[in-house]
PDB file of C-alpha atoms in Angstrom:
ATOM      1  CA  UNK A1270       4.907  15.631  14.889  1.00  0.00           C
ATOM      2  CA  UNK A1271       7.470  18.220  14.178  1.00  0.00           C
ATOM      3  CA  UNK A1272       9.242  19.797  11.097  1.00  0.00           C
ATOM      4  CA  UNK A1273      12.561  19.242  12.522  1.00  0.00           C
ATOM      5  CA  UNK A1274      16.019  17.830  11.437  1.00  0.00           C
ATOM      6  CA  UNK A1275      14.753  14.265  11.937  1.00  0.00           C
ATOM      7  CA  UNK A1276      11.838  14.872   9.487  1.00  0.00           C
ATOM      8  CA  UNK A1277      13.983  16.414   6.848  1.00  0.00           C
ATOM      9  CA  UNK A1278      16.450  13.596   7.320  1.00  0.00           C
ATOM     10  CA  UNK A1279      13.470  11.196   6.939  1.00  0.00           C
ATOM     11  CA  UNK A1280      12.430  12.863   3.678  1.00  0.00           C
ATOM     12  CA  UNK A1281      15.923  12.888   2.259  1.00  0.00           C
ATOM     13  CA  UNK A1282      16.670   9.354   2.907  1.00  0.00           C
ATOM     14  CA  UNK A1283      13.343   8.041   1.519  1.00  0.00           C
ATOM     15  CA  UNK A1284      13.888   9.764  -1.840  1.00  0.00           C
ATOM     16  CA  UNK A1285      17.630   8.793  -1.626  1.00  0.00           C
ATOM     17  CA  UNK A1286      16.937   5.132  -0.982  1.00  0.00           C
ATOM     18  CA  UNK A1287      14.024   4.921  -3.700  1.00  0.00           C
ATOM     19  CA  UNK A1288      16.224   6.513  -6.281  1.00  0.00           C
ATOM     20  CA  UNK A1289      19.164   4.317  -5.486  1.00  0.00           C
ATOM     21  CA  UNK A1290      17.061   0.987  -5.710  1.00  0.00           C
ATOM     22  CA  UNK A1291      15.332   2.176  -8.933  1.00  0.00           C
ATOM     23  CA  UNK A1292      18.693   2.764 -10.517  1.00  0.00           C
ATOM     24  CA  UNK A1293      19.997  -0.595  -9.214  1.00  0.00           C
ATOM     25  CA  UNK A1294      16.958  -2.593 -10.195  1.00  0.00           C
ATOM     26  CA  UNK A1295      17.308  -0.928 -13.748  1.00  0.00           C
ATOM     27  CA  UNK A1296      21.099  -2.076 -14.015  1.00  0.00           C
ATOM     28  CA  UNK A1297      20.436  -5.462 -12.873  1.00  0.00           C
ATOM     29  CA  UNK A1298      17.421  -5.920 -15.398  1.00  0.00           C
ATOM     30  CA  UNK A1299      19.527  -4.534 -18.272  1.00  0.00           C
ATOM     31  CA  UNK A1300      22.293  -6.917 -17.388  1.00  0.00           C
ATOM     32  CA  UNK A1301      20.018  -9.903 -17.218  1.00  0.00           C
ATOM     33  CA  UNK A1302      17.450  -9.222 -19.979  1.00  0.00           C
ATOM     34  CA  UNK A1303      19.319  -6.531 -22.013  1.00  0.00           C
ATOM     35  CA  UNK A1304      16.533  -4.135 -21.450  1.00  0.00           C
ATOM     36  CA  UNK A1305      15.080  -2.107 -18.509  1.00  0.00           C
ATOM     37  CA  UNK A1306      11.160  -1.752 -18.111  1.00  0.00           C
ATOM     38  CA  UNK A1307       9.139   1.037 -16.525  1.00  0.00           C
ATOM     39  CA  UNK A1308       7.408  -1.593 -14.313  1.00  0.00           C
ATOM     40  CA  UNK A1309      10.857  -2.896 -13.178  1.00  0.00           C
ATOM     41  CA  UNK A1310      11.872   0.571 -12.158  1.00  0.00           C
ATOM     42  CA  UNK A1311       8.697   1.273 -10.294  1.00  0.00           C
ATOM     43  CA  UNK A1312       9.280  -2.211  -8.633  1.00  0.00           C
ATOM     44  CA  UNK A1313      12.750  -1.115  -7.569  1.00  0.00           C
ATOM     45  CA  UNK A1314      11.651   2.158  -6.237  1.00  0.00           C
ATOM     46  CA  UNK A1315       8.863   0.473  -4.146  1.00  0.00           C
ATOM     47  CA  UNK A1316      11.541  -1.953  -2.784  1.00  0.00           C
ATOM     48  CA  UNK A1317      13.785   1.122  -1.743  1.00  0.00           C
ATOM     49  CA  UNK A1318      10.770   2.525   0.074  1.00  0.00           C
ATOM     50  CA  UNK A1319      10.220  -0.696   1.934  1.00  0.00           C
ATOM     51  CA  UNK A1320      14.021  -0.956   2.947  1.00  0.00           C
ATOM     52  CA  UNK A1321      14.264   2.593   4.312  1.00  0.00           C
ATOM     53  CA  UNK A1322      10.807   2.923   5.966  1.00  0.00           C
ATOM     54  CA  UNK A1323      12.027   1.364   9.650  1.00  0.00           C
ATOM     55  CA  UNK A1324      15.398   3.618   9.362  1.00  0.00           C
ATOM     56  CA  UNK A1325      14.453   6.714   7.530  1.00  0.00           C
ATOM     57  CA  UNK A1326      14.897   8.966  10.307  1.00  0.00           C
ATOM     58  CA  UNK A1327      18.093   7.337  11.699  1.00  0.00           C
ATOM     59  CA  UNK A1328      20.675   6.733   9.058  1.00  0.00           C
ATOM     60  CA  UNK A1329      22.745   9.212   7.225  1.00  0.00           C
ATOM     61  CA  UNK A1330      22.014   9.903   3.547  1.00  0.00           C
ATOM     62  CA  UNK A1331      24.918   7.686   2.631  1.00  0.00           C
ATOM     63  CA  UNK A1332      23.676   4.929   4.646  1.00  0.00           C
ATOM     64  CA  UNK A1333      20.408   5.381   2.906  1.00  0.00           C
ATOM     65  CA  UNK A1334      22.304   5.091  -0.530  1.00  0.00           C
ATOM     66  CA  UNK A1335      24.163   1.862   0.542  1.00  0.00           C
ATOM     67  CA  UNK A1336      20.690   0.562   1.626  1.00  0.00           C
ATOM     68  CA  UNK A1337      18.962   1.088  -1.550  1.00  0.00           C
ATOM     69  CA  UNK A1338      21.797  -0.591  -3.571  1.00  0.00           C
ATOM     70  CA  UNK A1339      22.426  -3.179  -1.330  1.00  0.00           C
ATOM     71  CA  UNK A1340      18.876  -4.250  -0.393  1.00  0.00           C
ATOM     72  CA  UNK A1341      17.833  -3.843  -3.806  1.00  0.00           C
ATOM     73  CA  UNK A1342      20.968  -6.325  -5.166  1.00  0.00           C
ATOM     74  CA  UNK A1343      19.416  -8.728  -2.512  1.00  0.00           C
ATOM     75  CA  UNK A1344      15.847  -8.472  -3.489  1.00  0.00           C
ATOM     76  CA  UNK A1345      16.182  -8.542  -7.245  1.00  0.00           C
ATOM     77  CA  UNK A1346      17.240 -12.319  -7.352  1.00  0.00           C
ATOM     78  CA  UNK A1347      14.495 -13.399  -5.097  1.00  0.00           C
ATOM     79  CA  UNK A1348      12.170 -11.567  -7.163  1.00  0.00           C
ATOM     80  CA  UNK A1349      13.299 -13.242 -10.281  1.00  0.00           C
ATOM     81  CA  UNK A1350      12.817 -16.620  -8.848  1.00  0.00           C
ATOM     82  CA  UNK A1351       9.186 -15.950  -8.070  1.00  0.00           C
ATOM     83  CA  UNK A1352       8.570 -13.965 -11.368  1.00  0.00           C
ATOM     84  CA  UNK A1353       9.869 -16.044 -14.335  1.00  0.00           C
ATOM     85  CA  UNK A1354       9.318 -14.723 -17.856  1.00  0.00           C
TER      86      UNK A1354
END
């Protein structure tokens, strides 16, 4: 283990993807249900963490942002199918 550029990149990408996924989940939830929930936003952040885990040290921060938005856009409809309100 080393505190080098790869570790810094992994840390930045982890936060970037979790934040992007959180924002995307909140937007999708607001579009569908006219409100956002704290539980939904936390779910979005966890989805972002799952998405970036295998690639955190290998993609650029812009790639991490795209992964957060795009991955959440793919996961949200699937999640809605299995969690009807």
